[in-house]
Structure formats: structure tokens, C-alpha cells
Amino acid sequence: MGYDVVEAELGRVVVAMVPTGAHLNPAGTVHGGLTATLLSCMGLAIQSALDKGTSQTTLEFKVSLLRPITPETGRITAEGKVLNCGRRIGTADGRVMDAKGRLLAHGTTTCLIFPT
């Protein structure tokens, strides 16, 4: 997909990419699925808060698309932050921003936590 993890700390993960023509839908904007994929940083944020030998998987997620993204948008970042991380359930939120700091999309996730 062409994105990279650019920051990671306990409970917070940031990914970034520059969208290209390969990411466009027939309407000429970046496909919403790519935005949802970038918001996988929410699950990564939960994973960053887990003990060794523990993992997580998505139970549900919601994405709200606010502004169109095109290759002309340039570099976009998605930041995921843990809201709560218990023994069995973790929740996080995420924001997709452009280089000017404009909010392009946001989301939430609920993840199941389990031993590996």
C-alpha cells in the first residue's frame, strides 16, 4: 500500500504516505479503503500497549471520511491513540491529516485482546 510507520510509542502509532494515481477510485479520489487501511494505526496503537505474548484483532471499526484525498493532497499521516486497554478489550481512535494540519478522516476501533 506504500505507507510507513513513522512514529511509535506506548499507546500511540503514526503512519504516513503520499497517495498516487494507483490509489484512486473511478471518481478520481483516493479510495476510502486506503483511508481505512491507514487507520489500522489504531490497532497498532493498541498492540503497542500489550504485554509480550499478547495480541489483538479488530472486532469493529468506524471511519468517517471528511475531505477528498487526491495525489495533489501530498503527504498524509494517520495517528492512532489508545483510549482504553483492558484485559480482553482495547479501544482506540485515529485521525488522518494532511501536511497543513487539516482533518481528512477519523475513526474508532474496538479490538479483542488475546494470548498468542
PDB file of C-alpha atoms in Angstrom:
ATOM      1  CA  MET A   1       0.000   0.000   0.000  1.00  0.00           C
ATOM      2  CA  GLY A   2       3.010   2.257   0.355  1.00  0.00           C
ATOM      3  CA  TYR A   3       2.701   3.544   3.913  1.00  0.00           C
ATOM      4  CA  ASP A   4       5.321   3.505   6.647  1.00  0.00           C
ATOM      5  CA  VAL A   5       5.241   3.633  10.430  1.00  0.00           C
ATOM      6  CA  VAL A   6       6.962   6.943  11.192  1.00  0.00           C
ATOM      7  CA  GLU A   7       6.407   7.183  14.960  1.00  0.00           C
ATOM      8  CA  ALA A   8       5.630   4.619  17.636  1.00  0.00           C
ATOM      9  CA  GLU A   9       5.443   4.818  21.402  1.00  0.00           C
ATOM     10  CA  LEU A  10       3.368   3.223  24.117  1.00  0.00           C
ATOM     11  CA  GLY A  11      -0.272   3.672  23.107  1.00  0.00           C
ATOM     12  CA  ARG A  12       0.403   5.797  20.009  1.00  0.00           C
ATOM     13  CA  VAL A  13       1.400   4.982  16.414  1.00  0.00           C
ATOM     14  CA  VAL A  14       1.691   7.293  13.388  1.00  0.00           C
ATOM     15  CA  VAL A  15       1.821   6.097   9.776  1.00  0.00           C
ATOM     16  CA  ALA A  16       2.426   8.224   6.679  1.00  0.00           C
ATOM     17  CA  MET A  17       2.286   8.019   2.901  1.00  0.00           C
ATOM     18  CA  VAL A  18       1.961  10.041  -0.276  1.00  0.00           C
ATOM     19  CA  PRO A  19      -1.064   8.882  -2.295  1.00  0.00           C
ATOM     20  CA  THR A  20      -0.569   8.234  -6.007  1.00  0.00           C
ATOM     21  CA  GLY A  21      -2.742   7.593  -9.018  1.00  0.00           C
ATOM     22  CA  ALA A  22      -2.668   3.879  -8.146  1.00  0.00           C
ATOM     23  CA  HIS A  23      -4.824   4.651  -5.071  1.00  0.00           C
ATOM     24  CA  LEU A  24      -7.662   6.362  -6.964  1.00  0.00           C
ATOM     25  CA  ASN A  25     -11.220   5.154  -7.319  1.00  0.00           C
ATOM     26  CA  PRO A  26     -13.209   5.735 -10.557  1.00  0.00           C
ATOM     27  CA  ALA A  27     -14.315   9.166  -9.237  1.00  0.00           C
ATOM     28  CA  GLY A  28     -10.665  10.315  -9.163  1.00  0.00           C
ATOM     29  CA  THR A  29     -10.198  10.480  -5.401  1.00  0.00           C
ATOM     30  CA  VAL A  30      -8.254   8.157  -3.113  1.00  0.00           C
ATOM     31  CA  HIS A  31     -10.310   5.061  -2.389  1.00  0.00           C
ATOM     32  CA  GLY A  32     -11.869   5.048   1.082  1.00  0.00           C
ATOM     33  CA  GLY A  33     -10.364   1.611   1.636  1.00  0.00           C
ATOM     34  CA  LEU A  34      -6.908   3.177   1.637  1.00  0.00           C
ATOM     35  CA  THR A  35      -8.016   5.632   4.307  1.00  0.00           C
ATOM     36  CA  ALA A  36      -9.384   2.726   6.353  1.00  0.00           C
ATOM     37  CA  THR A  37      -6.081   0.904   5.895  1.00  0.00           C
ATOM     38  CA  LEU A  38      -4.149   3.919   7.178  1.00  0.00           C
ATOM     39  CA  LEU A  39      -6.414   3.924  10.211  1.00  0.00           C
ATOM     40  CA  SER A  40      -5.089   0.459  11.035  1.00  0.00           C
ATOM     41  CA  CYS A  41      -2.703   2.610  13.090  1.00  0.00           C
ATOM     42  CA  MET A  42      -5.441   2.404  15.734  1.00  0.00           C
ATOM     43  CA  GLY A  43      -4.914  -1.352  16.096  1.00  0.00           C
ATOM     44  CA  LEU A  44      -1.160  -0.845  16.031  1.00  0.00           C
ATOM     45  CA  ALA A  45      -1.527   1.636  18.890  1.00  0.00           C
ATOM     46  CA  ILE A  46      -3.388  -0.999  20.911  1.00  0.00           C
ATOM     47  CA  GLN A  47      -0.729  -3.592  20.045  1.00  0.00           C
ATOM     48  CA  SER A  48       1.946  -1.193  21.319  1.00  0.00           C
ATOM     49  CA  ALA A  49       0.283  -1.205  24.742  1.00  0.00           C
ATOM     50  CA  LEU A  50       0.130  -5.001  25.107  1.00  0.00           C
ATOM     51  CA  ASP A  51       2.471  -7.291  27.001  1.00  0.00           C
ATOM     52  CA  LYS A  52       4.715  -9.721  25.159  1.00  0.00           C
ATOM     53  CA  GLY A  53       2.767 -12.871  24.259  1.00  0.00           C
ATOM     54  CA  THR A  54      -0.475 -10.940  23.796  1.00  0.00           C
ATOM     55  CA  SER A  55      -2.048  -9.835  20.543  1.00  0.00           C
ATOM     56  CA  GLN A  56      -5.202  -8.165  19.264  1.00  0.00           C
ATOM     57  CA  THR A  57      -7.638  -8.375  16.400  1.00  0.00           C
ATOM     58  CA  THR A  58     -10.311  -5.978  15.229  1.00  0.00           C
ATOM     59  CA  LEU A  59     -13.854  -6.553  16.463  1.00  0.00           C
ATOM     60  CA  GLU A  60     -15.251  -3.438  14.801  1.00  0.00           C
ATOM     61  CA  PHE A  61     -14.161  -0.115  13.365  1.00  0.00           C
ATOM     62  CA  LYS A  62     -15.816   3.022  12.070  1.00  0.00           C
ATOM     63  CA  VAL A  63     -14.363   5.503   9.619  1.00  0.00           C
ATOM     64  CA  SER A  64     -15.715   8.968   8.821  1.00  0.00           C
ATOM     65  CA  LEU A  65     -14.404  10.491   5.571  1.00  0.00           C
ATOM     66  CA  LEU A  66     -14.460  14.294   5.798  1.00  0.00           C
ATOM     67  CA  ARG A  67     -12.487  15.634   2.821  1.00  0.00           C
ATOM     68  CA  PRO A  68     -11.462  14.131  -0.502  1.00  0.00           C
ATOM     69  CA  ILE A  69      -7.873  12.915  -0.773  1.00  0.00           C
ATOM     70  CA  THR A  70      -6.070  13.070  -4.129  1.00  0.00           C
ATOM     71  CA  PRO A  71      -2.426  12.771  -5.181  1.00  0.00           C
ATOM     72  CA  GLU A  72      -2.329  16.580  -5.021  1.00  0.00           C
ATOM     73  CA  THR A  73      -3.070  16.373  -1.277  1.00  0.00           C
ATOM     74  CA  GLY A  74       0.532  15.293  -0.788  1.00  0.00           C
ATOM     75  CA  ARG A  75       1.824  13.509   2.294  1.00  0.00           C
ATOM     76  CA  ILE A  76      -0.852  12.344   4.697  1.00  0.00           C
ATOM     77  CA  THR A  77      -0.423  10.983   8.198  1.00  0.00           C
ATOM     78  CA  ALA A  78      -2.668   8.845  10.352  1.00  0.00           C
ATOM     79  CA  GLU A  79      -2.269   8.845  14.120  1.00  0.00           C
ATOM     80  CA  GLY A  80      -3.801   6.170  16.326  1.00  0.00           C
ATOM     81  CA  LYS A  81      -4.114   6.585  20.096  1.00  0.00           C
ATOM     82  CA  VAL A  82      -5.317   4.116  22.703  1.00  0.00           C
ATOM     83  CA  LEU A  83      -8.423   5.240  24.572  1.00  0.00           C
ATOM     84  CA  ASN A  84      -8.627   2.215  26.881  1.00  0.00           C
ATOM     85  CA  CYS A  85      -6.808  -1.086  27.035  1.00  0.00           C
ATOM     86  CA  GLY A  86      -8.180  -3.750  29.355  1.00  0.00           C
ATOM     87  CA  ARG A  87      -7.503  -7.473  29.663  1.00  0.00           C
ATOM     88  CA  ARG A  88      -9.920  -8.501  26.877  1.00  0.00           C
ATOM     89  CA  ILE A  89     -10.948  -5.333  25.009  1.00  0.00           C
ATOM     90  CA  GLY A  90      -8.994  -2.337  23.720  1.00  0.00           C
ATOM     91  CA  THR A  91     -10.364   0.821  22.118  1.00  0.00           C
ATOM     92  CA  ALA A  92      -8.554   3.479  20.120  1.00  0.00           C
ATOM     93  CA  ASP A  93      -9.249   6.436  17.902  1.00  0.00           C
ATOM     94  CA  GLY A  94      -7.442   7.756  14.861  1.00  0.00           C
ATOM     95  CA  ARG A  95      -7.114  10.865  12.731  1.00  0.00           C
ATOM     96  CA  VAL A  96      -5.923  11.253   9.139  1.00  0.00           C
ATOM     97  CA  MET A  97      -4.375  14.674   8.475  1.00  0.00           C
ATOM     98  CA  ASP A  98      -2.765  16.452   5.554  1.00  0.00           C
ATOM     99  CA  ALA A  99       0.506  18.402   5.754  1.00  0.00           C
ATOM    100  CA  LYS A 100      -1.447  21.606   6.512  1.00  0.00           C
ATOM    101  CA  GLY A 101      -2.990  20.006   9.599  1.00  0.00           C
ATOM    102  CA  ARG A 102      -6.465  19.626   8.089  1.00  0.00           C
ATOM    103  CA  LEU A 103      -8.524  16.687   9.318  1.00  0.00           C
ATOM    104  CA  LEU A 104      -9.321  14.426   6.343  1.00  0.00           C
ATOM    105  CA  ALA A 105     -10.877  11.464   8.162  1.00  0.00           C
ATOM    106  CA  HIS A 106     -11.216   9.994  11.623  1.00  0.00           C
ATOM    107  CA  GLY A 107     -12.209   6.695  13.140  1.00  0.00           C
ATOM    108  CA  THR A 108     -12.568   4.451  16.151  1.00  0.00           C
ATOM    109  CA  THR A 109     -11.872   0.776  16.730  1.00  0.00           C
ATOM    110  CA  THR A 110     -12.618  -1.919  19.265  1.00  0.00           C
ATOM    111  CA  CYS A 111     -10.180  -4.835  19.434  1.00  0.00           C
ATOM    112  CA  LEU A 112     -10.247  -8.213  21.127  1.00  0.00           C
ATOM    113  CA  ILE A 113      -7.116  -8.898  23.188  1.00  0.00           C
ATOM    114  CA  PHE A 114      -5.929 -12.498  23.459  1.00  0.00           C
ATOM    115  CA  PRO A 115      -2.844 -14.559  24.372  1.00  0.00           C
ATOM    116  CA  THR A 116      -0.700 -15.765  21.477  1.00  0.00           C
TER     117      THR A 116
END
